[in-house]
Short mmCIF file of C-alpha atoms in Angstrom, two decimals:
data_model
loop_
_atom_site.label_atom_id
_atom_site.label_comp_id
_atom_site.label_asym_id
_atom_site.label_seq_id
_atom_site.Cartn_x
_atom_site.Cartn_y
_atom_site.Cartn_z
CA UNK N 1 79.06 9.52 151.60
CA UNK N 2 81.05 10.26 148.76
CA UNK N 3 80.20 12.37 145.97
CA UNK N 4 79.22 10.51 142.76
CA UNK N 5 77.84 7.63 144.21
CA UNK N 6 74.24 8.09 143.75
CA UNK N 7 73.14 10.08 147.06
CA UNK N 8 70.85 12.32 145.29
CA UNK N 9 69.24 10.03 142.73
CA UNK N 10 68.22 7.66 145.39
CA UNK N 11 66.90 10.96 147.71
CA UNK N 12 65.01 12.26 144.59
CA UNK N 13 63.42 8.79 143.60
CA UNK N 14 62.44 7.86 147.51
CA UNK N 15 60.53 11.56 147.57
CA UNK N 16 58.73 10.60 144.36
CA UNK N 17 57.87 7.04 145.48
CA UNK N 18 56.58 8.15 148.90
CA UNK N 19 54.44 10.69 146.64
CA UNK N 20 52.76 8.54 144.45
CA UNK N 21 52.24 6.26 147.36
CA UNK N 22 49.93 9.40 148.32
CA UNK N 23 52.16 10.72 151.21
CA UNK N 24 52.98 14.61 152.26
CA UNK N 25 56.29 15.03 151.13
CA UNK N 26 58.89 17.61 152.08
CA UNK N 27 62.00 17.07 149.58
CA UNK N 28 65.25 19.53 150.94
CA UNK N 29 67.93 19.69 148.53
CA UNK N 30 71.20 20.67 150.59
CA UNK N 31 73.76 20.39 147.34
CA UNK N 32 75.23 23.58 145.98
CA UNK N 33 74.72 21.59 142.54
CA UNK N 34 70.69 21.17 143.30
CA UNK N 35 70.81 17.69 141.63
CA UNK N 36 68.07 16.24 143.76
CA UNK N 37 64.91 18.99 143.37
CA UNK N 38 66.23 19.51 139.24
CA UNK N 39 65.56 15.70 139.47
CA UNK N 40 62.19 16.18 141.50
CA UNK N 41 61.57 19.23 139.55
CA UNK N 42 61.54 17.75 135.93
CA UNK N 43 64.74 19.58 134.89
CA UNK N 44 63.34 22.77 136.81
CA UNK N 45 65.61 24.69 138.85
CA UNK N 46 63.70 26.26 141.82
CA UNK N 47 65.04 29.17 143.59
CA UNK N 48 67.35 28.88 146.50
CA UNK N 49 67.45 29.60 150.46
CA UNK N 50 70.56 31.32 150.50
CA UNK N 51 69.83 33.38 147.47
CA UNK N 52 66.78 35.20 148.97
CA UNK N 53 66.32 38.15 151.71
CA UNK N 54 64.30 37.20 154.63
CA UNK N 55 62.60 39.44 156.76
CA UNK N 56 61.26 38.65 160.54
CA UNK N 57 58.66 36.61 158.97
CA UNK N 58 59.54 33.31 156.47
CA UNK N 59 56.55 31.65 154.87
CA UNK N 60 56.14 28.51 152.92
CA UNK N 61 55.50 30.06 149.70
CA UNK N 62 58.74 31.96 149.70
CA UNK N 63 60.89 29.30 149.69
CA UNK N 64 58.44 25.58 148.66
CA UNK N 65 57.88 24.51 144.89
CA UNK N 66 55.86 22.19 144.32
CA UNK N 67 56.51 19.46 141.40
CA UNK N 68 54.26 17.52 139.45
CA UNK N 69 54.36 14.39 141.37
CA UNK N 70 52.84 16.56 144.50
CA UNK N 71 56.37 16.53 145.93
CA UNK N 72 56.70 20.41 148.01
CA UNK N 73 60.91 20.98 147.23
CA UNK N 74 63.16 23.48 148.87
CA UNK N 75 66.36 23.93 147.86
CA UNK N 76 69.06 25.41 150.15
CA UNK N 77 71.33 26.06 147.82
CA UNK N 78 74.83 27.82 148.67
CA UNK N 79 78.40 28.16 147.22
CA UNK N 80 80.07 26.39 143.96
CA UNK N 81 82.36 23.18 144.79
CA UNK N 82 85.31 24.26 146.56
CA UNK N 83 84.46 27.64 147.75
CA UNK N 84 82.45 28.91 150.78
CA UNK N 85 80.93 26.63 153.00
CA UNK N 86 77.65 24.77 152.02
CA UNK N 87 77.25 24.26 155.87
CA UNK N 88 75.96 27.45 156.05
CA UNK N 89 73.56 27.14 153.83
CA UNK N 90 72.12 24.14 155.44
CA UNK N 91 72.08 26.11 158.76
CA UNK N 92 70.07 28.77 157.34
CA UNK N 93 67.73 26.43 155.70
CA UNK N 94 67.04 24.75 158.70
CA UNK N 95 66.53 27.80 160.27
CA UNK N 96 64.52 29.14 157.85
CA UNK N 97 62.29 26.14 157.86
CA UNK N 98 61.71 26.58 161.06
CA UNK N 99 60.48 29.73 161.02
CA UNK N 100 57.88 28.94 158.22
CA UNK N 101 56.90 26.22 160.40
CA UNK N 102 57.82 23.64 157.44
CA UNK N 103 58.80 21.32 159.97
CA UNK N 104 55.88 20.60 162.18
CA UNK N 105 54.95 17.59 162.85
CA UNK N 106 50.98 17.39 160.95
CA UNK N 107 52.32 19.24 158.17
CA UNK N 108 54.12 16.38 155.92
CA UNK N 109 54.60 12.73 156.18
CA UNK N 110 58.29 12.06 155.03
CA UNK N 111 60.40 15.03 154.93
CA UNK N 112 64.31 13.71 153.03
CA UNK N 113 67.36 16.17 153.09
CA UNK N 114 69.80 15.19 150.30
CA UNK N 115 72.63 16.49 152.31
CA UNK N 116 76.34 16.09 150.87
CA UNK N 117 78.54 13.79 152.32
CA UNK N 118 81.62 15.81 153.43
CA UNK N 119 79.82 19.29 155.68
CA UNK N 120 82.13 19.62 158.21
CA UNK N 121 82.40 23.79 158.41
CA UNK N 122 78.98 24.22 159.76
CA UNK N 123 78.86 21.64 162.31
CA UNK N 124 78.31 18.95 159.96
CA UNK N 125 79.89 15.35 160.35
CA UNK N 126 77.60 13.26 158.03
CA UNK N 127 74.52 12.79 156.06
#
């Protein structure tokens, strides 16, 4: 969708909701501008993905925050509007999620990506 119109509020708000509601939630934050996990966060931002040097091994505490609602947040991160490509960033994140093992299936209940709207340079159509 198009930038502006509300993607990461809504993201933010559905990851707190699903929270209080008592569910595991994974909240990814795919927007160079890390307006959905500041939101989650309280104003906090959390360190990034791409920012960080992995070894062979990724764990969950390298890269997960946890805010006060019980929400875990990653943030991928990547470059400022207009330059680089925040596909790779997502890439890597997923990647990098997989590796901690973030992503299996008895580990969280909801897991939302606030992606952007407009990743097309690293294989990326849509949200």
């Amino acid at each position: 969708g198009k930038g502006g119109i509300g993607k990461s509020t809504i993201a933010s708000n559905v990851s707190v909701a699903f929270a209080e509601r008592g569910e595991r939630v994974l909240h990814v934050g795919c927007d160079p501008k890390h307006d959905s996990t500041v939101a989650v966060m309280n104003g906090e931002m959390i360190p990034t993905v791409v920012n960080r040097d992995f070894g062979p091994v990724a764990v969950a505490s390298d890269i997960v925050r946890v805010s006060a609602s019980g929400v875990h947040c990653v943030e991928a991160g990547g470059p400022q509007a207009g330059v680089g490509c925040a596909g790779r960033g997502i890439s890597l994140t997923l990647e990098i999620l997989d590796r901690a093992a973030l992503l299996s299936a008895d580990r969280y209940d909801v897991v939302v990506f606030d992606l952007l709207g407009d990743v097309v340079c690293g294989g990326f159509a849509m949200p």
